[in-house]
PDB file of C-alpha atoms and ligand atoms in Angstrom:
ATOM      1  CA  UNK A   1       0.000   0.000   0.000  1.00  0.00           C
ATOM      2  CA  UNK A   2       1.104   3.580  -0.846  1.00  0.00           C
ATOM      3  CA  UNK A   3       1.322   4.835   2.688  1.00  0.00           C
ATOM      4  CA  UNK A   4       3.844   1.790   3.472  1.00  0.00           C
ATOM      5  CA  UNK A   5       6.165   2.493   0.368  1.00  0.00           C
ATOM      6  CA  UNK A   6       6.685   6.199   1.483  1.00  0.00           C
ATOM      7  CA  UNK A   7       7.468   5.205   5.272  1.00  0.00           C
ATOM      8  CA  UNK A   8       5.383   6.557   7.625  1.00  0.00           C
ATOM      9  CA  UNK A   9       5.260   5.635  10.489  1.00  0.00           C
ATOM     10  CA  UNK A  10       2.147   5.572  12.201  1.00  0.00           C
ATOM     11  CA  UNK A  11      -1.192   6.381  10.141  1.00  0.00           C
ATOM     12  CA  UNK A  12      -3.830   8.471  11.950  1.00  0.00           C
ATOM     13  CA  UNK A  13      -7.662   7.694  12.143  1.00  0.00           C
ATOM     14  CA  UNK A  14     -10.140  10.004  12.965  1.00  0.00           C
ATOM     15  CA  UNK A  15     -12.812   8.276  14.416  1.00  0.00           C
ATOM     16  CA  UNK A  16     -14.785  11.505  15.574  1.00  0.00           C
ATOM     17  CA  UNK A  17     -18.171  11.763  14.232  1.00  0.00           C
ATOM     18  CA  UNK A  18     -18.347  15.410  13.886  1.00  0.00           C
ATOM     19  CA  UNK A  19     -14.865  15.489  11.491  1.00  0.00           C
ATOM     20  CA  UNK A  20     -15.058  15.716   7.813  1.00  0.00           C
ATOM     21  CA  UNK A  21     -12.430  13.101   8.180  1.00  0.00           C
ATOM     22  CA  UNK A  22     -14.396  10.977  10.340  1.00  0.00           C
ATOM     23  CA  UNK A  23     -13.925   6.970   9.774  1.00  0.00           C
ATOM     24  CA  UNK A  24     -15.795   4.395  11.481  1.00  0.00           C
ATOM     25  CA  UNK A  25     -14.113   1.683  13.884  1.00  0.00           C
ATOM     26  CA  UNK A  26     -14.799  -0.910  11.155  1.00  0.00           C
ATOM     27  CA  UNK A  27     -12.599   0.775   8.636  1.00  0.00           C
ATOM     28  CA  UNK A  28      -9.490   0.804  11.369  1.00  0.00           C
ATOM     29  CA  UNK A  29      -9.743  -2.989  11.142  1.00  0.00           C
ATOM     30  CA  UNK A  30      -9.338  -2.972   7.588  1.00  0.00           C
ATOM     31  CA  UNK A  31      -6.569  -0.610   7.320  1.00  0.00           C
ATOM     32  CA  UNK A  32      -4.825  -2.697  10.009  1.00  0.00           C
ATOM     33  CA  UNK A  33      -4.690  -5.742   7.354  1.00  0.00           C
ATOM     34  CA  UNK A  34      -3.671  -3.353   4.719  1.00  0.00           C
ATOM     35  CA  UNK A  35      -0.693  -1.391   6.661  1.00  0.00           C
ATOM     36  CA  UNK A  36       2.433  -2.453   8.658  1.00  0.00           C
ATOM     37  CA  UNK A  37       2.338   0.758  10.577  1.00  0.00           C
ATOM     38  CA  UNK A  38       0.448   1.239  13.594  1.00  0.00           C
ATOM     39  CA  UNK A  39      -2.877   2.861  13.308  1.00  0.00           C
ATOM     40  CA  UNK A  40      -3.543   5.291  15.937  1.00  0.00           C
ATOM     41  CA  UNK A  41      -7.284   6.015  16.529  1.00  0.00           C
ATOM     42  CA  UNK A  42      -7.961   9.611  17.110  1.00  0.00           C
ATOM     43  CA  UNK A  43     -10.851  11.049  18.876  1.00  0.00           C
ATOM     44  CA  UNK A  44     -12.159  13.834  21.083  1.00  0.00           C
ATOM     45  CA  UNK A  45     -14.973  11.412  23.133  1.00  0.00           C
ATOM     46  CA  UNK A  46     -13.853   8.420  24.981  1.00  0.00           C
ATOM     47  CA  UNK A  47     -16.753   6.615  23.261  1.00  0.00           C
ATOM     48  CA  UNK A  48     -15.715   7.410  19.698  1.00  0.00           C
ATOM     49  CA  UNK A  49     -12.212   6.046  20.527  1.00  0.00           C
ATOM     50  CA  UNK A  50     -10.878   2.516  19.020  1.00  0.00           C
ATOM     51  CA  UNK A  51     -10.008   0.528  21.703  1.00  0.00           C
ATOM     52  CA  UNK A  52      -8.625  -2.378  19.170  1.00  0.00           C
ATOM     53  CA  UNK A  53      -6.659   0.066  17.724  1.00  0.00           C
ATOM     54  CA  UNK A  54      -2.830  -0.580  17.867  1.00  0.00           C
ATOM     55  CA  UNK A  55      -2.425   3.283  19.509  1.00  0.00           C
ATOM     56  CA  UNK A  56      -5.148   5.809  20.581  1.00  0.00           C
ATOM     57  CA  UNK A  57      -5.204   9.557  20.592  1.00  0.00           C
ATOM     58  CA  UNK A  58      -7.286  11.269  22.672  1.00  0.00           C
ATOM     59  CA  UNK A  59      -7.538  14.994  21.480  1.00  0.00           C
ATOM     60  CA  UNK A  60      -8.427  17.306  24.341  1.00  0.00           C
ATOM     61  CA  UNK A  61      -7.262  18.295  27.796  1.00  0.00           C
ATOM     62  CA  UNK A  62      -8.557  15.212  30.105  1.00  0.00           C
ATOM     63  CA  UNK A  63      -9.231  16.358  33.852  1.00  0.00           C
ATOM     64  CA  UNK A  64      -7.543  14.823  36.718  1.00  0.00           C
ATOM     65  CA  UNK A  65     -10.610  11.532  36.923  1.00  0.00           C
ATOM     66  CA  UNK A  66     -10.134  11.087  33.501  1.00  0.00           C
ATOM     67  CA  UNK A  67      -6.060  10.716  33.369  1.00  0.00           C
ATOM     68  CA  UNK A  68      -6.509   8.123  36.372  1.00  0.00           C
ATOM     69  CA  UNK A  69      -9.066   6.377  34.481  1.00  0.00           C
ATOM     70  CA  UNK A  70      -6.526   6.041  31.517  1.00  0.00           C
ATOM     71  CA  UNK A  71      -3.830   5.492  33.630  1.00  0.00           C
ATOM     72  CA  UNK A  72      -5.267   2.277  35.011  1.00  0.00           C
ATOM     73  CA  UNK A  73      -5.272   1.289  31.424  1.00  0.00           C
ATOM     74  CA  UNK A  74      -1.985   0.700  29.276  1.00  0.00           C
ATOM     75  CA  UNK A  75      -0.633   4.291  29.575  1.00  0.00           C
ATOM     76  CA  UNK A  76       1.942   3.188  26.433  1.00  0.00           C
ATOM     77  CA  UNK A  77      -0.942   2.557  23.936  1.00  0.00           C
ATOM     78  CA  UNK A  78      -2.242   6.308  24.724  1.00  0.00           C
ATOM     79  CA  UNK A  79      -0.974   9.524  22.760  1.00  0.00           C
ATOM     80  CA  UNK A  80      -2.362  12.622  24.690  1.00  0.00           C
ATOM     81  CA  UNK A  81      -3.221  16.169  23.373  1.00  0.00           C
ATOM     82  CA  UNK A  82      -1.324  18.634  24.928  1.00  0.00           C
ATOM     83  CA  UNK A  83      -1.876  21.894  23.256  1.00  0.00           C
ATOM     84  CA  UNK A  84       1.209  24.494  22.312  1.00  0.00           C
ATOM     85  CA  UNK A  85      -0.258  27.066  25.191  1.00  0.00           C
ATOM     86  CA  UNK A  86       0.596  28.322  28.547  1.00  0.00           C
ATOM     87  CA  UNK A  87      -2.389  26.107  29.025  1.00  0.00           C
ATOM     88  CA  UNK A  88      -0.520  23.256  27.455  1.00  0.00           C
ATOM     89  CA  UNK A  89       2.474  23.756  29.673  1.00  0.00           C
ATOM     90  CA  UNK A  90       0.760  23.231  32.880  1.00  0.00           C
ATOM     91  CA  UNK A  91      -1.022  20.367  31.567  1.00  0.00           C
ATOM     92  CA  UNK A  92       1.671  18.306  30.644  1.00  0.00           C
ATOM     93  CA  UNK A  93       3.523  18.381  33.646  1.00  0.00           C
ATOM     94  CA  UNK A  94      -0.181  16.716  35.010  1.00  0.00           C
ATOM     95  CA  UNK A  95       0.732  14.267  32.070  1.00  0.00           C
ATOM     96  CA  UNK A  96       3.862  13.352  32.604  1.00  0.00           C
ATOM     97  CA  UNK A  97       3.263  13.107  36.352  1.00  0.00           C
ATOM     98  CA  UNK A  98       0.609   9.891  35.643  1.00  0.00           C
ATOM     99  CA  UNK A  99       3.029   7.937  33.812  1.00  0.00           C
ATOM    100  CA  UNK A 100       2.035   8.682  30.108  1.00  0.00           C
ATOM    101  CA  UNK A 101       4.912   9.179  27.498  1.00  0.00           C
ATOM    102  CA  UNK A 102       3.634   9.657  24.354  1.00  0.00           C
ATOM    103  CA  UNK A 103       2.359  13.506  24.092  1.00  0.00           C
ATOM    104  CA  UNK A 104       1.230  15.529  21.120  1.00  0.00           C
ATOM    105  CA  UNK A 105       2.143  18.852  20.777  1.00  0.00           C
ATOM    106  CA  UNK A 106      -0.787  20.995  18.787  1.00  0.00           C
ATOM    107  CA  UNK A 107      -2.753  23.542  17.948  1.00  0.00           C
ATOM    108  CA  UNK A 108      -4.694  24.679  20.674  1.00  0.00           C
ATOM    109  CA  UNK A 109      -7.435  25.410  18.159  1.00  0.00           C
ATOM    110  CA  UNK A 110      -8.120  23.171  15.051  1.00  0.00           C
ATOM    111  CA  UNK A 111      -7.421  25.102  11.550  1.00  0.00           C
ATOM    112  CA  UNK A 112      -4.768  26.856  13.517  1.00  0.00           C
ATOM    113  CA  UNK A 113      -0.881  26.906  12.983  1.00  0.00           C
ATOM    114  CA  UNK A 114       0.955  26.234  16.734  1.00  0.00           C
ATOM    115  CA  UNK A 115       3.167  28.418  17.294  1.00  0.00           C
ATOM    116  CA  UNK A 116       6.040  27.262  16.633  1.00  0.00           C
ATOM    117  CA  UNK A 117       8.380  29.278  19.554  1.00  0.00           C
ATOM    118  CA  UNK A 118       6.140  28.242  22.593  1.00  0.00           C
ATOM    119  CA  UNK A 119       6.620  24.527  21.133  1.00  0.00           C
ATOM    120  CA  UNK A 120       9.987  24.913  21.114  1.00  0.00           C
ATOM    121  CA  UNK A 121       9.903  25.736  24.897  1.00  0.00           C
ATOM    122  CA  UNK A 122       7.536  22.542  25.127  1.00  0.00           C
ATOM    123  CA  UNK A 123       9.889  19.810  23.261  1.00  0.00           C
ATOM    124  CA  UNK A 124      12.664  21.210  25.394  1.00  0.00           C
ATOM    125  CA  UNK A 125      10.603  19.823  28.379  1.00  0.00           C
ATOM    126  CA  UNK A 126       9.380  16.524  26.681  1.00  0.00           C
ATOM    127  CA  UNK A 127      11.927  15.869  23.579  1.00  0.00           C
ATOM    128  CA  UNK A 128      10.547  12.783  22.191  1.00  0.00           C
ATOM    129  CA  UNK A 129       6.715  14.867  21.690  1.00  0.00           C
ATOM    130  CA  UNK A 130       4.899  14.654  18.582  1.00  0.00           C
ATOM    131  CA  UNK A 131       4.591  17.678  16.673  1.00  0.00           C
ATOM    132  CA  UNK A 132       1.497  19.072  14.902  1.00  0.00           C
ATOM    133  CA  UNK A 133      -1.255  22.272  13.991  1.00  0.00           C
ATOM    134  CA  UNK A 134      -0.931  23.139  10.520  1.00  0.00           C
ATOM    135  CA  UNK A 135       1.758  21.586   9.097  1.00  0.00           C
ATOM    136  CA  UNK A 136       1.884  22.084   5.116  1.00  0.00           C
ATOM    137  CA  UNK A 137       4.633  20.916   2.441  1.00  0.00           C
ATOM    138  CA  UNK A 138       5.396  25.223   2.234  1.00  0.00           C
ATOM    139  CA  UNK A 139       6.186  24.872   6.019  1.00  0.00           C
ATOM    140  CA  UNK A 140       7.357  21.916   7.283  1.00  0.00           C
ATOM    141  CA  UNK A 141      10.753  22.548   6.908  1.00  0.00           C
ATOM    142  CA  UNK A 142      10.336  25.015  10.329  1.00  0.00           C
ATOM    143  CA  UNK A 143       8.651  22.021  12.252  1.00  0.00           C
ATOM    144  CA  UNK A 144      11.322  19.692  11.200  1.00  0.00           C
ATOM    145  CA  UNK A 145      13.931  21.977  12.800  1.00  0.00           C
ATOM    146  CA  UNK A 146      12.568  22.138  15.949  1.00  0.00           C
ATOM    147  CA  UNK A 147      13.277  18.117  15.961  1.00  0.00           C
ATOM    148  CA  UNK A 148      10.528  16.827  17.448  1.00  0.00           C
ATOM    149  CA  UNK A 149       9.831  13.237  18.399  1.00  0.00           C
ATOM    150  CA  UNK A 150       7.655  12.746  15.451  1.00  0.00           C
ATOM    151  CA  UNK A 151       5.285  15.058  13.029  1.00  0.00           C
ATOM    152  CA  UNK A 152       1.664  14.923  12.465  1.00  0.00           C
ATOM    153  CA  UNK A 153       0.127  16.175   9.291  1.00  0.00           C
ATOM    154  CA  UNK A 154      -3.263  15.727   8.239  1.00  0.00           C
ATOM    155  CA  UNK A 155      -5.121  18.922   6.989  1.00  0.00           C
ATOM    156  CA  UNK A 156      -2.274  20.802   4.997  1.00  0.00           C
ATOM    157  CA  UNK A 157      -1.788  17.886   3.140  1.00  0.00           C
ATOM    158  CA  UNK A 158      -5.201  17.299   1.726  1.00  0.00           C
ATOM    159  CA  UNK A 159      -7.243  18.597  -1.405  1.00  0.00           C
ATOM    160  CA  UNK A 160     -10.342  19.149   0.514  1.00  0.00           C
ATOM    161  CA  UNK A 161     -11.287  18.214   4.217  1.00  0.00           C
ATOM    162  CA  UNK A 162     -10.890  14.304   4.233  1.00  0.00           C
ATOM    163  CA  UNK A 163      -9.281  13.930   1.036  1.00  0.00           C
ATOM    164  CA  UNK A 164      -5.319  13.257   1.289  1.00  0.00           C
ATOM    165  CA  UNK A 165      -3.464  14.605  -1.757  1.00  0.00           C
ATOM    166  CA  UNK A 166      -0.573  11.947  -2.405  1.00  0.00           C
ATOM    167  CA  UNK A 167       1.328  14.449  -4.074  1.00  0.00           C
ATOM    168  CA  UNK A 168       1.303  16.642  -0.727  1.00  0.00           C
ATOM    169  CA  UNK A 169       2.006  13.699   1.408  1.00  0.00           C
ATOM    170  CA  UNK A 170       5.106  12.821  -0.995  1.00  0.00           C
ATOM    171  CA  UNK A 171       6.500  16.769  -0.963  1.00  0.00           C
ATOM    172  CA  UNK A 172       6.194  16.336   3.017  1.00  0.00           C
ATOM    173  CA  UNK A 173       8.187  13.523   2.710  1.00  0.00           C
ATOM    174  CA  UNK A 174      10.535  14.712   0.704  1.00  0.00           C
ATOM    175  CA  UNK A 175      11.246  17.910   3.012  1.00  0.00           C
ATOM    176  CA  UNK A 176      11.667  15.504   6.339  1.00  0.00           C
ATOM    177  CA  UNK A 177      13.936  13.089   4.091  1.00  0.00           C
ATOM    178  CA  UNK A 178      16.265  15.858   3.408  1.00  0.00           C
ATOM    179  CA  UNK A 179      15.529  16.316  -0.456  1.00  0.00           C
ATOM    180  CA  UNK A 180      14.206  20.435  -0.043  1.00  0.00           C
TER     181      UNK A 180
HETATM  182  O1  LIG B 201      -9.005  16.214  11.833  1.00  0.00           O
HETATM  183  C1  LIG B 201     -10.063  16.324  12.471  1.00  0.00           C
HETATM  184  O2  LIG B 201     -11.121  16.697  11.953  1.00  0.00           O
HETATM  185  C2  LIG B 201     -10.083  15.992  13.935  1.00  0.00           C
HETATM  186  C3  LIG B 201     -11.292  15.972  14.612  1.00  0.00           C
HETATM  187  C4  LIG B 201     -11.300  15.635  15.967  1.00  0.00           C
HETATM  188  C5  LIG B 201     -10.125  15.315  16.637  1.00  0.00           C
HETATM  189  C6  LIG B 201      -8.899  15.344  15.975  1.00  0.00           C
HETATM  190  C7  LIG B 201      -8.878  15.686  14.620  1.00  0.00           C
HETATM  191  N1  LIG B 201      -7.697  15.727  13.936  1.00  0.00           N
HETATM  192  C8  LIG B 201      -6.437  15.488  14.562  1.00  0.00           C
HETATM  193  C9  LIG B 201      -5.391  15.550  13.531  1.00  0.00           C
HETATM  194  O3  LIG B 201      -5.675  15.634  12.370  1.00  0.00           O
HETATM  195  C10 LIG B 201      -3.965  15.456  13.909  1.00  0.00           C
HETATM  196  O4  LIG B 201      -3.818  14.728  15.100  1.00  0.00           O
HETATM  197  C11 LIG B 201      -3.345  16.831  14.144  1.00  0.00           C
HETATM  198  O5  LIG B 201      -4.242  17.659  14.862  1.00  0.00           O
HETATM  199  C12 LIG B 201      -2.879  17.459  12.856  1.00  0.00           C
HETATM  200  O6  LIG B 201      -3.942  18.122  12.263  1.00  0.00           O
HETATM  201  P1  LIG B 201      -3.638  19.266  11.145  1.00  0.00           P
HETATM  202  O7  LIG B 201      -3.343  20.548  11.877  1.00  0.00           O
HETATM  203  O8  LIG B 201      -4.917  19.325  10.364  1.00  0.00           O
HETATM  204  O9  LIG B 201      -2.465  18.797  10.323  1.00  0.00           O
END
């Protein structure tokens, strides 16, 4: 499958009914026998999330009942939301402090670019942080020089909400790989 040849590494489902990228649970399992990569299921509501799914991403600030809840779960199948704010930085030291160590750095808004000085202050506190909020083939070179653990693209590499354009996703590889 195309997303295998170009070596991502983890493919992203959004599983939220209110997206224009929304996917049901069903088609996670068939991407799953169509991938090598881990699909991450990505969600706002806890009910929307795929459980089955090899990682989960819960978008939004959790409060304190809700990161115990999760944290009685496998903490290392979880990838939290922690949005590039002074927000953000409180939040993830509530993160960090219940065990969980995979963390996304985004946009605290959807449709808006992070910022990407107040995320450098962020991966200097958690390195190994995903990276996301706006991230375009024009841009990406800035995101990739911050050195984050990972990057997560979805609308700036699309020809209308929910489509992916492969030639987007190719120039975005071809920035991280070096070729700009
Ligand atoms: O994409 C959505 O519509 C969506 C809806 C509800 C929760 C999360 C959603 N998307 C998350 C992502 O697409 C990525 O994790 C990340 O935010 C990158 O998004 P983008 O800024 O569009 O590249």
């Amino acid at each position: 499958m195309f997303l295998d040849r170009i070596g991502i590494d983890m493919i992203g489902i959004v599983n939220e009914p209110s997206s224009p990228r929304f996917a049901k649970k069903e088609f996670n399992k068939m991407i799953r026998t169509k991938v090598s990569r881990p699909v991450v299921s990505v969600a706002i509501n806890h009910d929307n999330l795929d459980l089955k799914a090899d990682l989960i991403q819960v978008h939004r600030i959790l409060n304190d009942d809700e990161l115990e809840r999760l944290e009685t779960m496998s903490t290392s199948r979880f990838i939290l939301y922690v949005p590039v704010s002074e927000e953000g930085r409180i939040y993830l030291r509530k993160v960090v402090s219940h065990g969980f160590d995979k963390v996304l750095f985004d946009s605290p808004r959807r449709g808006l670019r992070t910022s990407l000085q107040l995320a450098k202050e962020l991966l200097d506190v958690f390195p190994d942080a995903g990276l996301a909020g706006g991230i375009n083939p024009e841009n990406v070179v800035d995101f990739v020089s911050l050195n984050p653990g990972w990057l997560d693209v979805s609308s700036g590499v699309e020809e209308y909400p929910g489509k992916k354009s492969r030639d987007k996703v190719m120039k975005i590889k071809e920035v991280i790989k070096g070729g700009v």
